[in-house]
Short mmCIF file of C-alpha atoms in Angstrom, two decimals:
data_model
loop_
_atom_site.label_atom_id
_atom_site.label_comp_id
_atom_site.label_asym_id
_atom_site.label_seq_id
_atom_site.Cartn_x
_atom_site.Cartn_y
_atom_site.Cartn_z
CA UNK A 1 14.48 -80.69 -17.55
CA UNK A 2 12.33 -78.21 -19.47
CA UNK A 3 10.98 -76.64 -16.06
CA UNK A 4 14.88 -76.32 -14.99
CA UNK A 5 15.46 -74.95 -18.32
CA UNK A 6 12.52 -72.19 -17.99
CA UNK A 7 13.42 -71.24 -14.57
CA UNK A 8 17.16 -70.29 -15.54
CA UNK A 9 15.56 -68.48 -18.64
CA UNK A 10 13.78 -66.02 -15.77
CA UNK A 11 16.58 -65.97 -14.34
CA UNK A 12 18.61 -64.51 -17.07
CA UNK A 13 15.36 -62.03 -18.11
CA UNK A 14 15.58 -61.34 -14.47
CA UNK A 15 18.85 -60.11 -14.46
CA UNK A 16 18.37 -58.38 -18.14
CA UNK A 17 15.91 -56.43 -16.06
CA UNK A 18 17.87 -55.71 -13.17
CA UNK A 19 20.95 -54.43 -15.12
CA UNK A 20 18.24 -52.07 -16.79
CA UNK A 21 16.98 -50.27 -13.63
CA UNK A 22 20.27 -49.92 -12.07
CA UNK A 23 21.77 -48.77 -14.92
CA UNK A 24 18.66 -46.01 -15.01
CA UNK A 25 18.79 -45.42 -11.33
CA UNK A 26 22.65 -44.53 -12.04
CA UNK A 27 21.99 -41.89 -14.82
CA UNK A 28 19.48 -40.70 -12.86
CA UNK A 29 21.83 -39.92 -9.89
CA UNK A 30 24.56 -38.69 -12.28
CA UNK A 31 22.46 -36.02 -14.19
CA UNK A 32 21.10 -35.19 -10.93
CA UNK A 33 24.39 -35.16 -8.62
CA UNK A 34 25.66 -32.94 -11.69
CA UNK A 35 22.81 -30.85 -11.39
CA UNK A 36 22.96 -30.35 -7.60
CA UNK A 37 26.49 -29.22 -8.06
CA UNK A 38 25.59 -26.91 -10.13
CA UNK A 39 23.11 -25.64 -8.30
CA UNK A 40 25.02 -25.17 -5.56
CA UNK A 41 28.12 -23.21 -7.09
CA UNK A 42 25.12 -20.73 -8.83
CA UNK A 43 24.21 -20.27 -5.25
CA UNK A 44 27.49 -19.86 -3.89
CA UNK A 45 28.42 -17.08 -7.00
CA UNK A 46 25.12 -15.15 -6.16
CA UNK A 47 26.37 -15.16 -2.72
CA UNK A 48 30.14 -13.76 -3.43
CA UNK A 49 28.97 -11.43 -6.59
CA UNK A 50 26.35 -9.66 -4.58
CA UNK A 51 29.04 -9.61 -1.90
CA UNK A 52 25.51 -10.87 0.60
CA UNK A 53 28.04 -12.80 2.92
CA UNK A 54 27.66 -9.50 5.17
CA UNK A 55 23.73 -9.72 5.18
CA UNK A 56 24.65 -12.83 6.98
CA UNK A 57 25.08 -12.90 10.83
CA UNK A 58 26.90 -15.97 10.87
CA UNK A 59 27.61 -18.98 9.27
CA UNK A 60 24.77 -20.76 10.66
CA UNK A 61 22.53 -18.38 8.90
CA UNK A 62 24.34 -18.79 5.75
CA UNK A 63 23.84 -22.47 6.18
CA UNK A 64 20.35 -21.99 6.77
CA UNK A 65 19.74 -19.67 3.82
CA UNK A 66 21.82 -22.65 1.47
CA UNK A 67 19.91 -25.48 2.87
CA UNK A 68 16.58 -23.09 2.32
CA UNK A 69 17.67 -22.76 -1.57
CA UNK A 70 19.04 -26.90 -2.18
CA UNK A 71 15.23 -27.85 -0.95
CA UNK A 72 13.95 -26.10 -4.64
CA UNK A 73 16.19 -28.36 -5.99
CA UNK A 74 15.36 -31.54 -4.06
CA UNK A 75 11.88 -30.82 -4.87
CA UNK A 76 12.93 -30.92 -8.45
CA UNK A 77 14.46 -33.75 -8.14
CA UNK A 78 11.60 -35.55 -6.54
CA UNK A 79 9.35 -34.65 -9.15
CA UNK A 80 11.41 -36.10 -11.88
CA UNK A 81 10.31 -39.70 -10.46
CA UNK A 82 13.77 -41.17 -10.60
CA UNK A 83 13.16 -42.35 -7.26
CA UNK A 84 10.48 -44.81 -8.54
CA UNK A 85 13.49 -46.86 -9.90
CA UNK A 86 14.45 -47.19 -6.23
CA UNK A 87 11.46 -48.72 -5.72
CA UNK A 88 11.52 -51.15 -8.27
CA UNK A 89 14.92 -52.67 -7.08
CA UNK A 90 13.55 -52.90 -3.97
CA UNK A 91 10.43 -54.35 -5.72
CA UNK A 92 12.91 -56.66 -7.64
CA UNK A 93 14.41 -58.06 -4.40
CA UNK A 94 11.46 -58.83 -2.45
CA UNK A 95 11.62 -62.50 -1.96
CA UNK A 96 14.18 -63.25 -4.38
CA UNK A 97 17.28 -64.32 -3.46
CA UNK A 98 19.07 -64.86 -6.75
CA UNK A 99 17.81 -61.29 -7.36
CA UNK A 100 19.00 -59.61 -4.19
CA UNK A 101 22.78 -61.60 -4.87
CA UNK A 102 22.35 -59.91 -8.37
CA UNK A 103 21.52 -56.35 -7.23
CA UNK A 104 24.39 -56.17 -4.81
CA UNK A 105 27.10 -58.29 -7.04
CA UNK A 106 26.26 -54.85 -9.69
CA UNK A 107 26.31 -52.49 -6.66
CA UNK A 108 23.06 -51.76 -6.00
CA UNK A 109 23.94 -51.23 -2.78
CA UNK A 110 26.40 -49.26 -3.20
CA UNK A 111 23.78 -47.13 -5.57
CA UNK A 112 21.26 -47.29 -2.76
CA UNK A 113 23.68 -45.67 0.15
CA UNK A 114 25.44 -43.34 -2.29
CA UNK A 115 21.46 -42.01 -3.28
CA UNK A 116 20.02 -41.58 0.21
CA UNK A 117 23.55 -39.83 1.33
CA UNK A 118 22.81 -37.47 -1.25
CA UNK A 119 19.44 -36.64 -0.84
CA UNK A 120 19.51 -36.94 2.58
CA UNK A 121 17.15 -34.17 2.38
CA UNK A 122 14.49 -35.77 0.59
CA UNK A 123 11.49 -37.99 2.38
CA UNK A 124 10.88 -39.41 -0.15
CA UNK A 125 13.99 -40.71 -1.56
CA UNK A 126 15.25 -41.51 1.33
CA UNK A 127 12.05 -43.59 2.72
CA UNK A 128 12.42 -45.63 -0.47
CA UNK A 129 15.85 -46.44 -0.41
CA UNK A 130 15.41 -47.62 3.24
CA UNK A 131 12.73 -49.90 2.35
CA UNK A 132 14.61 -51.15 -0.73
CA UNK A 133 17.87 -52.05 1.41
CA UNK A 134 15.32 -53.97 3.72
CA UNK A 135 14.67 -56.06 0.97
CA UNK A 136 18.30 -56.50 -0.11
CA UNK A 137 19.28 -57.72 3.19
CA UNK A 138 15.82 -59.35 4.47
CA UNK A 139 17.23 -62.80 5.27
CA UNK A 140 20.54 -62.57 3.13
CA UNK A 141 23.79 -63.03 5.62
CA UNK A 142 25.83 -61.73 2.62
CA UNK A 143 23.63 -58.33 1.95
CA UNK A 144 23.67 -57.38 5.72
CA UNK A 145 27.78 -58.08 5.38
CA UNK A 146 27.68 -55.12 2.58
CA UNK A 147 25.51 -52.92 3.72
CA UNK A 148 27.74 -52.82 6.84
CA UNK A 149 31.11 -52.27 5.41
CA UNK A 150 29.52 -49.73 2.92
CA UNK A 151 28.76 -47.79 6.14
CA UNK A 152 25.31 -48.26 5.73
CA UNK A 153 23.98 -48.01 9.75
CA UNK A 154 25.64 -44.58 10.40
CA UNK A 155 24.48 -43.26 6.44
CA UNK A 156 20.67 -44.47 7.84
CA UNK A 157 21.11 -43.18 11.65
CA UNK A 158 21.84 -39.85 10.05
CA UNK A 159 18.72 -40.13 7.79
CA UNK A 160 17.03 -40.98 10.79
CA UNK A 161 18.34 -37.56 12.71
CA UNK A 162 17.39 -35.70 9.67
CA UNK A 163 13.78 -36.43 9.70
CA UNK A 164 12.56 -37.54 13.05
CA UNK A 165 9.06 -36.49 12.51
CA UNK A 166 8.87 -38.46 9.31
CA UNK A 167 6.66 -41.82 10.88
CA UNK A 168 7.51 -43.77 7.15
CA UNK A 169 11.85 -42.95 7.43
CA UNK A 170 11.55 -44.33 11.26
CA UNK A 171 9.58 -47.02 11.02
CA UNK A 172 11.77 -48.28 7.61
CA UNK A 173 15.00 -47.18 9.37
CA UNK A 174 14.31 -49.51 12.57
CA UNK A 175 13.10 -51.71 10.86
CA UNK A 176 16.18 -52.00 8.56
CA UNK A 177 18.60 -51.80 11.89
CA UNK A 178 16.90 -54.74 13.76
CA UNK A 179 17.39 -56.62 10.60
CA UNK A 180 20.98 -55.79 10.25
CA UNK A 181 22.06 -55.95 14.34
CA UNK A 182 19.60 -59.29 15.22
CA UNK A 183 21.07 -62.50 15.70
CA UNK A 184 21.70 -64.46 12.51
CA UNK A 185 23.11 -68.22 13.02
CA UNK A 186 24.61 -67.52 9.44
CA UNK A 187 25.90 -64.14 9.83
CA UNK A 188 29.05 -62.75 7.69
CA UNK A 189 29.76 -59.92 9.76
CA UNK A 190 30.98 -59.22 13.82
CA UNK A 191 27.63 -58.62 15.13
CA UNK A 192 29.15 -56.45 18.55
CA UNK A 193 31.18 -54.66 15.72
CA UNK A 194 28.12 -53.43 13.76
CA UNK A 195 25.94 -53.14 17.37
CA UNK A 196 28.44 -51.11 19.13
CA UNK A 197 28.87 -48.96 15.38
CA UNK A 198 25.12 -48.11 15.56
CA UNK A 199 25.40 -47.04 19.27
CA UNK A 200 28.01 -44.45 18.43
CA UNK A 201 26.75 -43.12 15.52
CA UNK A 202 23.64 -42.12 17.79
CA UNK A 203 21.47 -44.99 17.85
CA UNK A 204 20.59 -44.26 21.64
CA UNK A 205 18.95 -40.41 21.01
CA UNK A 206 17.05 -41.71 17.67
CA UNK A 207 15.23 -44.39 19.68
CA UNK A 208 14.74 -42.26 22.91
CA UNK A 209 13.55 -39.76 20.26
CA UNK A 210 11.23 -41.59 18.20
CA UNK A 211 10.27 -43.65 21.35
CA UNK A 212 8.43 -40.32 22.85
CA UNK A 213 7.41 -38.98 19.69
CA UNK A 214 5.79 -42.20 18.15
CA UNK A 215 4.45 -43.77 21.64
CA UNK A 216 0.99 -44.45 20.67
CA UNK A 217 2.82 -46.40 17.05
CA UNK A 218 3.14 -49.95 18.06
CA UNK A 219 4.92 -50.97 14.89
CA UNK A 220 7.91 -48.54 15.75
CA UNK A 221 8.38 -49.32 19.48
CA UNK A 222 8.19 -52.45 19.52
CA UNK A 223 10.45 -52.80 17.03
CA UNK A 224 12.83 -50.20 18.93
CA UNK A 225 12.56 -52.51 21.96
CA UNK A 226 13.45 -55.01 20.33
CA UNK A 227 16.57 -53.74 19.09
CA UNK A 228 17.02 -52.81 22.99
CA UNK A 229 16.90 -56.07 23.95
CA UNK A 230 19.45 -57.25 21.45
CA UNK A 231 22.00 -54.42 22.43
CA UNK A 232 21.41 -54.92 26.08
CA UNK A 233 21.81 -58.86 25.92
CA UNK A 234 25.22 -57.86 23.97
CA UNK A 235 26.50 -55.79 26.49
CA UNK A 236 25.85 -57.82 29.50
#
């Protein structure tokens, strides 16, 4: 009785804990989405008062040229370590089942998807929040069921796109994917669904990519074949 008594009692300073990081993780992206925006609309006014929308051949250019002026800010960003409370859910999950139920029934993974689609340009955010939704979902039917309706495969295929020579995002991103599209006797979502989502949101190029760049990585094609295997056994 007293050792059922001490386990709930982690339990609860568990989920003290929990509630803590996600509610930092959340300011974090707050003061920082508020920043961004910022950011962005100062860049935007430079732009228009200087009237340099001429100096600009195109709009690709211009896009260039904005993209060239948000990486001082994700830099910034980075070096605020915010992102280390990313890695502390994802720490917090490892394992732990009652924890990973926890993070997802306050949204973590809704936190998790909404950070990586908004610093999509950032390695390093983004390589943590793919290794922290690995251990959300890692063996938890009801995880991989939210991280697919929250969109989560095309969100990480077009992390993926964004930084194919980055070995850590591919080998966390296939990693996550054959955890999300393998078979699972206790599965809570249409597996063909979620397999057939992945293919159209580009899962084909991303493998055929990272399968030529990584060859000599055994770690990320075999995994890659793997997820071949599953897709091709679905479709025939």
């Amino acid at each position: 009785k007293e050792g059922k008594q001490y386990l709930n009692d982690n339990d609860q300073l568990l989920k003290t804990f929990i509630n803590i990081v996600i509610e930092i993780t959340n300011d974090w992206l707050l003061s920082k989405s508020n920043y961004l925006k910022t950011e962005e609309e100062a860049f935007l006014l430079k732009v228009e008062e200087l009237n340099l929308t001429d100096s600009f051949e195109n709009q690709t250019e211009l896009d260039e040229a904005r993209k060239k002026d948000r990486m001082k800010v994700w830099k910034a960003c980075e070096e605020t370590n915010g992102y280390k409370s990313i890695i502390t859910i994802g720490l917090l999950a490892t394992d732990n089942v009652i924890a990973q139920t926890y993070i997802c029934d306050r949204l973590g993974m809704d936190l998790l998807l909404d950070v990586i689609s908004l610093y999509n340009d950032s390695q390093i955010i983004a390589k943590w929040c793919l290794w922290s939704c690995i251990n959300l979902t890692y063996e938890h039917p009801p995880n991989k069921r939210e991280f697919y309706i929250k969109n989560g495969i095309p969100i990480i295929l077009k992390s993926m796109k964004s930084h194919r020579n980055s070995v850590e995002i591919n080998q966390q991103g296939f990693a996550l994917l054959f955890c999300i599209l393998n078979d699972d006797p206790y599965t809570k979502i249409n597996l063909h669904s979620a397999r057939t989502q992945a293919l159209s949101n580009g899962l084909t190029d991303v493998s055929y990519h990272a399968s030529r760049i990584y060859e000599s990585n055994k770690l990320i094609t075999s995994t890659i074949d793997a997820i071949s295997q599953i897709i091709y056994k679905d479709w025939t």
